[in-house]
Amino acid sequence: MDPTAIPDLPRGVRVHFDKVRETWVLLAPERTVTLDPVAHAILSEVDGKRSFGEITARLAELYAAPQDQIAADSAGFLGALRDRLFLDLAS
Amino acid sequence: MTIRPPIAMLAELTHRCPLSCPYCSNPVELARTETELPTEDWVRVFGEAAELGVLQLHLSGGEPASRRNLAELVRAARAAGLYTNLITSGIGLTEARLRELDAAGLDHIQLSLQGTDAEMADAIGGYRGGFMRKMQVAGWIKAIGFPLTLNTVLHRRNLHQLPRALEMAEEMGARRIEVATVQFHGWALKNRDALMPTREQAKEATRIVAEARARLKGRLVVDYVPADYHSDYPKRCMGGWGTTGLNVAPDGTVLPCHAAQTIPHLTFENVRDKPLSEIWYQSPAFNAYRGTGWMPEPCQSCDRREADFGGCRCQAMALAGDAGATDPVCIKSPHHAALQARAAAHAEGPDALIYRIAPGKPLPLIAGAATGSEARPAERIAAENS
């Protein structure tokens, strides 16, 4: 994933806390994706303003982990959301 | 057996609808306007649904826009924390009403498409001028920026329009298109002769969808429901009976799927009498076909038993006369060969459409069309929702 690309959740896709199942989920048209803590941490940084590179740098700092490893994990997850059109990527 | 909470609820706000589609999957006997749940009951039910674990609410019908206070219902659903989706033909929506729905927090719209031009769309919907109004509504939806899915129902008459429907989805700004081959439940059972696609058409649709998915990746998601009479394995109906979703009919009856009332030995509870949670977890109708314990052979020992849960109960009722039987679509069903022969015969059947009729509604004015039950003997009706 291009580090300068800016990820954003499009209208109609939103993060929601599921009180009954006590987990974070991503709600999209006719789909619900359960978010594990890593996925939720990544999406919590997606604000439509910061680039993928800035987000992974921030996550590396927050979780004291190597940025290239975080970038690889995040690219896999965000790429899968992008393929399902649950995520926009602006270059 | 652990019963999980439901994820989705289909709220059938009304059975009223300006269209008269011959493939309508609603029951032959529609709920009358005076029996419809009042707004305050719907608002309470949305709250109960969210408490129960429902995340996704589909506002449907009939035509949900026929409920004048639709925006109030959307506002209540959002306040309850539900992802709120409107399933509509567009007829009855104005730009002002759409802006009101936007302000109320509507998350997503599914717009139905009966055909890709006025001639086809109006002939199928039985509503002259409907296509033009729908295109106008699609324009407002795009201008407002609502996330949109275009819903198409394919059958023998319009299957050749699928490539154009895919283009239209992109032109409308939809991010998703649902390509559903006609399912025969409720009223639609009267129209199997007129609508059943040929086996060749069904294969062609599958080919077009596969090609479109590859070509449009990253631009348009294509969800596909193949022609199940021509399939070898049944669909995982409702994600499994009583596992994922529930339907509330216009009069408040709670159903495991929207055709469940065609199963004569089941009785259904009503949100006017009991909390939704009690109905979901305890009612005999919801427990009737949960899990795998109810299954006969060949399902019981089949390695697909938890993949498709034996298919559709209402279809087993309609086609095998037994809601507990293996769905006759399945290649392992003793009824499978007969069903495939019937499908081929329907596909060669006469073309006259039998339009949906409803109490107090004028018959569609389409030249040369058969309307109502006089066109052929009434069929025993059974139905289901995919």
Coordinates of C-alpha atoms in Angstrom, one line a residue:
Chain A
M1 CA 0.0 0.0 0.0
D2 CA 1.3 3.4 -1.0
P3 CA 2.5 5.2 2.2
T4 CA 1.1 8.5 0.8
A5 CA -2.4 7.1 0.2
I6 CA -5.0 8.5 2.5
P7 CA -7.5 5.8 3.7
D8 CA -11.0 6.8 4.7
L9 CA -14.3 5.0 5.5
P10 CA -16.8 6.0 2.9
R11 CA -20.3 7.0 3.8
G12 CA -22.4 4.0 4.7
V13 CA -19.5 2.2 6.4
R14 CA -18.9 2.8 10.1
V15 CA -17.3 1.4 13.3
H16 CA -19.8 0.5 16.0
F17 CA -19.5 -1.1 19.4
D18 CA -21.7 -4.1 19.7
K19 CA -22.8 -4.1 23.3
V20 CA -24.5 -7.4 23.1
R21 CA -21.5 -9.3 21.8
E22 CA -19.0 -6.9 23.6
T23 CA -16.9 -6.4 20.5
W24 CA -16.2 -3.7 17.9
V25 CA -17.7 -4.3 14.5
L26 CA -17.6 -2.6 11.1
L27 CA -21.1 -2.0 9.7
A28 CA -21.4 -1.8 5.9
P29 CA -24.3 -2.4 3.5
E30 CA -25.7 -5.9 4.4
R31 CA -22.4 -6.8 5.9
T32 CA -21.0 -6.8 9.4
V33 CA -17.3 -7.4 10.0
T34 CA -16.1 -8.3 13.5
L35 CA -13.0 -6.3 14.4
D36 CA -10.3 -7.9 16.6
P37 CA -8.3 -5.5 18.8
V38 CA -5.6 -5.0 16.0
A39 CA -8.2 -4.3 13.3
H40 CA -10.0 -1.9 15.7
A41 CA -6.7 -0.1 16.5
I42 CA -5.9 0.4 12.8
L43 CA -9.4 1.7 12.0
S44 CA -9.2 4.0 15.0
E45 CA -6.4 5.9 13.2
V46 CA -8.2 6.2 9.9
D47 CA -9.6 9.7 9.8
G48 CA -9.6 10.6 6.1
K49 CA -6.8 13.1 6.7
R50 CA -3.6 11.2 7.6
S51 CA -1.7 9.0 5.1
F52 CA -1.1 5.3 5.4
G53 CA 2.5 6.1 6.3
E54 CA 1.5 8.5 9.1
I55 CA -0.9 6.0 10.5
T56 CA 1.5 3.1 10.6
A57 CA 4.2 5.4 12.2
R58 CA 1.7 6.3 14.8
L59 CA 0.7 2.7 15.5
A60 CA 4.4 1.7 15.7
E61 CA 4.9 4.3 18.3
L62 CA 1.7 3.4 20.3
Y63 CA 2.4 -0.3 20.3
A64 CA 6.2 -0.2 20.3
A65 CA 6.4 -2.4 17.3
P66 CA 8.5 -2.2 14.1
Q67 CA 6.8 0.0 11.6
D68 CA 7.4 -2.3 8.6
Q69 CA 5.6 -5.1 10.4
I70 CA 2.7 -2.9 11.3
A71 CA 2.6 -1.6 7.7
A72 CA 2.4 -5.1 6.4
D73 CA -0.4 -6.1 8.7
S74 CA -2.3 -2.9 8.1
A75 CA -2.0 -3.1 4.4
G76 CA -3.4 -6.7 4.4
F77 CA -6.4 -5.6 6.5
L78 CA -7.1 -2.3 4.8
G79 CA -6.5 -3.8 1.3
A80 CA -9.2 -6.5 2.1
L81 CA -11.6 -3.7 3.1
R82 CA -10.7 -1.8 0.0
D83 CA -11.5 -4.8 -2.3
R84 CA -14.9 -5.0 -0.8
L85 CA -15.4 -1.2 -1.2
F86 CA -15.6 -0.7 2.6
L87 CA -12.6 1.7 2.4
D88 CA -11.7 4.6 0.1
L89 CA -8.0 5.3 -0.7
A90 CA -7.2 8.8 -1.9
S91 CA -3.8 9.3 -3.5
Chain B
M1 CA -27.6 -26.0 21.4
T2 CA -26.5 -22.4 21.9
I3 CA -28.8 -19.9 20.3
R4 CA -26.9 -16.9 19.1
P5 CA -28.6 -13.4 18.9
P6 CA -29.8 -12.3 15.5
I7 CA -27.7 -9.8 13.4
A8 CA -30.4 -8.6 11.0
M9 CA -34.1 -7.7 11.1
L10 CA -36.3 -7.1 8.1
A11 CA -39.1 -4.8 9.1
E12 CA -41.9 -5.1 6.6
L13 CA -43.5 -1.7 7.3
T14 CA -46.5 -2.3 5.0
H15 CA -47.7 -4.6 2.2
R16 CA -48.9 -1.6 0.2
C17 CA -47.0 -1.1 -3.0
P18 CA -47.6 0.9 -6.1
L19 CA -46.0 -1.8 -8.2
S20 CA -47.5 -5.2 -9.1
C21 CA -44.5 -7.3 -9.9
P22 CA -45.4 -10.8 -10.9
Y23 CA -42.4 -12.2 -8.9
C24 CA -43.5 -10.6 -5.6
S25 CA -42.4 -12.9 -2.8
N26 CA -44.9 -11.6 -0.3
P27 CA -47.8 -13.8 0.6
V28 CA -50.8 -14.1 -1.7
E29 CA -52.9 -12.8 1.3
L30 CA -51.5 -9.4 2.1
A31 CA -51.7 -7.6 5.5
R32 CA -54.4 -4.9 5.2
T33 CA -53.5 -1.3 6.0
E34 CA -55.7 -1.2 9.1
T35 CA -53.7 -4.1 10.7
E36 CA -50.3 -2.4 10.2
L37 CA -48.3 -1.8 13.3
P38 CA -48.5 1.8 14.4
T39 CA -45.3 3.9 14.6
E40 CA -45.0 3.7 18.4
D41 CA -44.9 -0.1 18.2
W42 CA -42.2 0.0 15.5
V43 CA -40.2 2.4 17.6
R44 CA -40.4 0.0 20.6
V45 CA -39.6 -3.0 18.4
F46 CA -36.4 -1.3 17.0
G47 CA -35.3 -0.7 20.6
E48 CA -36.0 -4.4 21.5
A49 CA -34.1 -5.5 18.4
A50 CA -31.0 -3.5 19.3
E51 CA -31.1 -4.9 22.8
L52 CA -31.4 -8.4 21.4
G53 CA -28.3 -7.9 19.3
V54 CA -29.6 -6.9 15.9
L55 CA -27.1 -4.6 14.2
Q56 CA -28.7 -4.2 10.7
L57 CA -32.2 -3.1 10.1
H58 CA -33.8 -3.4 6.7
L59 CA -36.9 -1.3 6.1
S60 CA -38.9 -3.0 3.5
G61 CA -42.4 -3.8 2.5
G62 CA -44.4 -3.6 0.2
E63 CA -43.1 -0.2 -0.6
P64 CA -41.8 1.4 2.7
A65 CA -42.2 4.8 1.2
S66 CA -45.9 4.2 1.4
R67 CA -45.5 4.8 5.1
R68 CA -45.8 8.6 5.4
N69 CA -43.8 8.8 8.6
L70 CA -40.8 6.8 7.2
A71 CA -38.3 9.5 8.3
E72 CA -39.6 9.2 11.9
L73 CA -39.0 5.5 11.8
V74 CA -35.5 5.9 10.4
R75 CA -34.7 8.4 13.2
A76 CA -35.9 6.0 15.8
A77 CA -33.9 3.1 14.3
R78 CA -30.7 5.2 14.3
A79 CA -31.4 6.4 17.8
A80 CA -31.6 2.7 18.8
G81 CA -28.1 2.2 17.3
L82 CA -29.2 0.2 14.2
Y83 CA -27.6 0.4 10.8
T84 CA -30.6 1.4 8.8
N85 CA -31.1 0.3 5.2
L86 CA -34.1 1.3 3.0
I87 CA -35.2 -1.3 0.4
T88 CA -37.4 0.6 -2.1
S89 CA -38.7 0.8 -5.6
G90 CA -38.2 4.6 -5.4
I91 CA -41.9 5.2 -6.2
G92 CA -43.3 7.7 -3.6
L93 CA -39.9 9.2 -2.8
T94 CA -39.4 12.9 -3.6
E95 CA -36.3 14.9 -3.3
A96 CA -37.7 16.5 -0.2
R97 CA -38.5 13.2 1.4
L98 CA -35.0 11.9 0.6
R99 CA -33.5 14.9 2.2
E100 CA -35.6 14.3 5.2
L101 CA -34.4 10.7 5.3
D102 CA -30.8 11.9 5.0
A103 CA -31.3 14.2 8.0
A104 CA -32.9 11.3 9.9
G105 CA -29.6 9.4 9.5
L106 CA -30.5 6.8 6.8
D107 CA -27.4 4.7 6.2
H108 CA -28.0 3.1 2.9
I109 CA -30.5 2.6 0.1
Q110 CA -31.3 -0.4 -2.0
L111 CA -33.1 0.6 -5.2
S112 CA -34.9 -2.1 -7.2
L113 CA -34.6 -2.3 -10.9
Q114 CA -37.3 -4.1 -12.9
G115 CA -35.7 -3.6 -16.3
T116 CA -33.1 -1.3 -17.9
D117 CA -35.6 0.6 -20.0
A118 CA -39.1 1.9 -19.6
E119 CA -40.7 -0.7 -21.8
M120 CA -39.4 -3.6 -19.8
A121 CA -39.4 -2.0 -16.3
D122 CA -43.0 -0.7 -16.6
A123 CA -44.2 -4.0 -18.1
I124 CA -42.7 -6.0 -15.2
G125 CA -43.7 -3.6 -12.4
G126 CA -47.2 -3.1 -13.9
Y127 CA -46.9 0.6 -13.4
R128 CA -46.7 3.0 -16.3
G129 CA -44.2 5.8 -15.9
G130 CA -42.5 4.0 -13.0
F131 CA -39.1 3.7 -14.7
M132 CA -38.9 7.4 -15.4
R133 CA -39.7 8.2 -11.8
K134 CA -37.2 5.7 -10.6
M135 CA -34.5 7.3 -12.7
Q136 CA -35.4 10.6 -11.2
V137 CA -35.1 9.1 -7.7
A138 CA -31.7 7.6 -8.6
G139 CA -30.5 11.0 -9.6
W140 CA -31.5 12.5 -6.2
I141 CA -30.0 9.6 -4.3
K142 CA -26.7 10.3 -6.1
A143 CA -26.9 14.1 -5.6
I144 CA -27.5 13.6 -1.9
G145 CA -24.7 11.1 -1.7
F146 CA -26.5 8.1 -0.2
P147 CA -24.6 4.9 -0.4
L148 CA -26.5 2.8 -3.0
T149 CA -27.0 -0.8 -4.0
L150 CA -28.9 -1.5 -7.1
N151 CA -31.2 -4.5 -6.8
T152 CA -32.0 -6.4 -9.9
V153 CA -34.3 -9.4 -10.3
L154 CA -33.5 -11.5 -13.4
H155 CA -35.8 -13.8 -15.1
R156 CA -36.5 -15.2 -18.6
R157 CA -37.8 -11.9 -19.9
N158 CA -35.1 -9.5 -18.8
L159 CA -32.0 -11.6 -18.3
H160 CA -30.5 -10.3 -21.5
Q161 CA -30.5 -6.8 -19.9
L162 CA -27.9 -7.8 -17.2
P163 CA -24.9 -6.1 -19.0
R164 CA -26.8 -2.9 -19.2
A165 CA -27.9 -3.1 -15.5
L166 CA -24.3 -3.4 -14.5
E167 CA -23.5 -0.2 -16.5
M168 CA -26.5 1.6 -14.9
A169 CA -25.3 0.7 -11.4
E170 CA -22.0 2.5 -12.2
E171 CA -23.8 5.4 -13.7
M172 CA -26.0 5.8 -10.7
G173 CA -22.9 5.8 -8.4
A174 CA -23.8 2.5 -6.8
R175 CA -20.9 0.7 -5.1
R176 CA -22.8 -2.6 -5.1
I177 CA -25.3 -4.4 -7.3
E178 CA -27.4 -7.4 -6.2
V179 CA -28.1 -9.7 -9.2
A180 CA -30.7 -12.1 -8.0
T181 CA -32.3 -14.6 -10.2
V182 CA -36.0 -14.8 -9.5
Q183 CA -36.9 -16.9 -6.5
F184 CA -40.3 -18.5 -6.5
H185 CA -42.1 -17.8 -3.2
G186 CA -45.5 -16.2 -2.4
W187 CA -47.1 -14.6 -5.4
A188 CA -44.2 -15.5 -7.7
L189 CA -45.2 -19.2 -7.6
K190 CA -48.1 -18.2 -9.9
N191 CA -45.6 -17.0 -12.5
R192 CA -43.1 -19.8 -12.8
D193 CA -44.2 -20.5 -16.4
A194 CA -43.8 -16.8 -17.4
L195 CA -40.5 -16.1 -15.6
M196 CA -38.4 -19.3 -15.2
P197 CA -35.1 -18.8 -17.0
T198 CA -33.9 -21.5 -19.3
R199 CA -30.9 -23.5 -18.1
E200 CA -28.8 -21.7 -20.8
Q201 CA -29.9 -18.3 -19.5
A202 CA -29.0 -19.3 -16.0
K203 CA -25.5 -20.3 -17.2
E204 CA -25.1 -17.1 -19.2
A205 CA -26.0 -15.0 -16.1
T206 CA -23.3 -16.9 -14.1
R207 CA -20.8 -16.2 -16.8
I208 CA -21.6 -12.5 -17.1
V209 CA -21.4 -12.1 -13.3
A210 CA -18.0 -13.8 -13.1
E211 CA -16.7 -11.6 -15.9
A212 CA -18.1 -8.4 -14.3
R213 CA -16.6 -9.3 -10.9
A214 CA -13.2 -9.5 -12.5
R215 CA -13.6 -6.4 -14.6
L216 CA -15.2 -4.2 -12.0
K217 CA -13.1 -5.2 -9.0
G218 CA -12.5 -2.2 -6.7
R219 CA -15.4 -0.2 -8.4
L220 CA -18.5 -2.3 -8.0
V221 CA -19.2 -5.3 -5.8
V222 CA -21.5 -7.8 -7.5
D223 CA -23.6 -10.0 -5.2
Y224 CA -25.2 -12.9 -7.0
V225 CA -28.1 -15.2 -6.3
P226 CA -28.1 -18.0 -9.0
A227 CA -31.2 -19.7 -10.4
D228 CA -31.7 -22.3 -7.7
Y229 CA -34.1 -24.6 -9.6
H230 CA -31.3 -25.1 -12.0
S231 CA -28.7 -25.6 -9.2
D232 CA -27.3 -28.8 -7.6
Y233 CA -27.1 -27.6 -4.1
P234 CA -29.6 -25.4 -2.2
K235 CA -29.0 -22.0 -0.8
R236 CA -28.1 -21.4 2.8
C237 CA -31.5 -20.0 3.4
M238 CA -31.6 -17.0 5.9
G239 CA -28.1 -18.1 6.9
G240 CA -29.8 -21.0 8.7
W241 CA -33.2 -20.9 10.3
G242 CA -33.3 -18.8 13.5
T243 CA -29.5 -18.2 13.4
T244 CA -29.0 -14.8 11.8
G245 CA -32.1 -12.9 11.0
L246 CA -35.8 -12.4 11.7
N247 CA -38.7 -10.7 9.9
V248 CA -41.4 -8.6 11.3
A249 CA -44.5 -8.6 9.1
P250 CA -46.6 -5.4 8.7
D251 CA -49.1 -6.6 11.4
G252 CA -46.3 -7.4 13.9
T253 CA -46.1 -11.1 13.3
V254 CA -42.5 -12.3 13.8
L255 CA -41.2 -14.8 11.3
P256 CA -38.0 -16.7 10.8
C257 CA -38.2 -15.8 7.1
H258 CA -40.7 -13.8 5.2
A259 CA -42.5 -16.8 3.7
A260 CA -42.6 -18.9 6.9
Q261 CA -46.4 -18.6 7.2
T262 CA -46.7 -21.0 4.3
I263 CA -45.6 -23.8 6.7
P264 CA -49.0 -24.8 8.0
H265 CA -48.0 -26.5 11.3
L266 CA -46.1 -23.5 12.6
T267 CA -47.7 -20.8 14.7
F268 CA -46.2 -17.4 15.0
E269 CA -46.1 -14.8 17.8
N270 CA -46.6 -11.1 17.6
V271 CA -44.6 -8.2 18.9
R272 CA -47.8 -6.7 20.3
D273 CA -48.0 -9.7 22.7
K274 CA -44.4 -10.6 23.6
P275 CA -41.0 -9.1 23.7
L276 CA -38.9 -9.8 20.6
S277 CA -36.2 -11.6 22.7
E278 CA -38.7 -14.1 24.1
I279 CA -40.0 -14.8 20.6
W280 CA -36.4 -15.2 19.2
Y281 CA -35.2 -17.6 22.0
Q282 CA -38.3 -19.4 23.0
S283 CA -40.9 -19.6 20.4
P284 CA -41.6 -23.1 18.9
A285 CA -41.6 -21.6 15.3
F286 CA -38.0 -20.3 15.7
N287 CA -36.8 -23.5 17.4
A288 CA -38.5 -25.8 14.8
Y289 CA -35.6 -25.9 12.3
R290 CA -32.7 -24.6 14.3
G291 CA -29.5 -26.5 14.2
T292 CA -29.3 -30.0 12.7
G293 CA -31.3 -32.2 15.1
W294 CA -34.5 -31.9 13.0
M295 CA -32.9 -33.1 9.8
P296 CA -33.9 -36.2 8.0
E297 CA -31.6 -38.2 5.7
P298 CA -29.9 -37.4 3.4
C299 CA -29.2 -34.2 5.3
Q300 CA -28.4 -35.8 8.7
S301 CA -25.3 -37.6 7.5
C302 CA -24.3 -35.1 4.8
D303 CA -21.0 -33.2 5.2
R304 CA -22.8 -30.0 3.9
R305 CA -25.4 -30.1 6.7
E306 CA -23.9 -27.0 8.4
A307 CA -23.0 -25.3 5.1
D308 CA -26.6 -25.0 3.8
F309 CA -28.7 -26.4 6.7
G310 CA -30.7 -28.5 4.2
G311 CA -31.7 -25.4 2.2
C312 CA -35.0 -23.6 2.3
R313 CA -37.8 -24.9 4.5
C314 CA -40.5 -23.0 2.7
Q315 CA -39.2 -24.3 -0.7
A316 CA -39.3 -27.9 0.7
M317 CA -42.9 -27.2 1.8
A318 CA -43.8 -25.8 -1.6
L319 CA -42.1 -28.4 -3.8
A320 CA -42.0 -31.6 -1.6
G321 CA -45.0 -30.9 0.5
D322 CA -43.0 -31.3 3.7
A323 CA -41.2 -28.4 5.4
G324 CA -38.9 -30.9 7.1
A325 CA -37.6 -32.5 3.9
T326 CA -34.3 -31.8 2.1
D327 CA -34.8 -28.8 -0.2
P328 CA -35.6 -30.4 -3.6
V329 CA -33.0 -28.2 -5.2
C330 CA -30.3 -30.5 -3.6
I331 CA -28.9 -33.2 -5.9
K332 CA -29.3 -35.6 -3.0
S333 CA -33.1 -35.0 -2.7
P334 CA -35.3 -37.8 -4.1
H335 CA -37.3 -34.9 -5.7
H336 CA -34.3 -33.3 -7.5
A337 CA -34.7 -35.0 -10.9
A338 CA -38.4 -34.2 -11.0
L339 CA -37.7 -30.5 -10.0
Q340 CA -35.1 -30.1 -12.8
A341 CA -37.6 -31.5 -15.3
R342 CA -40.3 -29.1 -13.9
A343 CA -37.8 -26.2 -14.2
A344 CA -37.2 -27.1 -17.8
A345 CA -41.0 -27.3 -18.4
H346 CA -41.7 -24.0 -16.8
A347 CA -38.9 -22.4 -18.9
E348 CA -40.9 -23.5 -22.0
G349 CA -44.2 -22.4 -20.4
P350 CA -46.6 -19.7 -21.7
D351 CA -45.5 -16.1 -21.3
A352 CA -48.5 -14.4 -19.8
L353 CA -47.7 -12.6 -16.5
I354 CA -50.1 -12.7 -13.6
Y355 CA -49.7 -9.4 -11.9
R356 CA -49.7 -9.0 -8.1
I357 CA -53.1 -8.0 -6.9
A358 CA -54.0 -6.5 -3.6
P359 CA -57.3 -5.5 -1.9
G360 CA -58.5 -2.1 -3.1
K361 CA -55.8 -1.7 -5.7
P362 CA -56.6 -1.2 -9.4
L363 CA -55.3 -3.8 -11.8
P364 CA -52.3 -2.8 -13.8
L365 CA -53.2 -1.4 -17.2
I366 CA -50.7 -3.3 -19.3
A367 CA -52.0 -4.4 -22.7
G368 CA -52.3 -8.1 -23.3
A369 CA -51.4 -9.1 -19.7
A370 CA -53.3 -11.6 -17.7
T371 CA -54.2 -10.3 -14.3
G372 CA -55.4 -11.9 -11.1
S373 CA -56.3 -15.4 -10.3
E374 CA -58.8 -15.8 -13.1
A375 CA -55.9 -16.5 -15.5
R376 CA -55.4 -20.0 -14.1
P377 CA -56.4 -22.2 -11.2
A378 CA -55.0 -21.0 -7.9
E379 CA -51.9 -22.8 -6.9
R380 CA -51.2 -24.0 -3.4
I381 CA -48.9 -21.4 -2.2
A382 CA -45.7 -21.6 -0.2
A383 CA -42.9 -19.2 0.0
E384 CA -39.6 -18.2 1.5
N385 CA -37.0 -15.5 1.5
S386 CA -33.5 -15.9 0.5

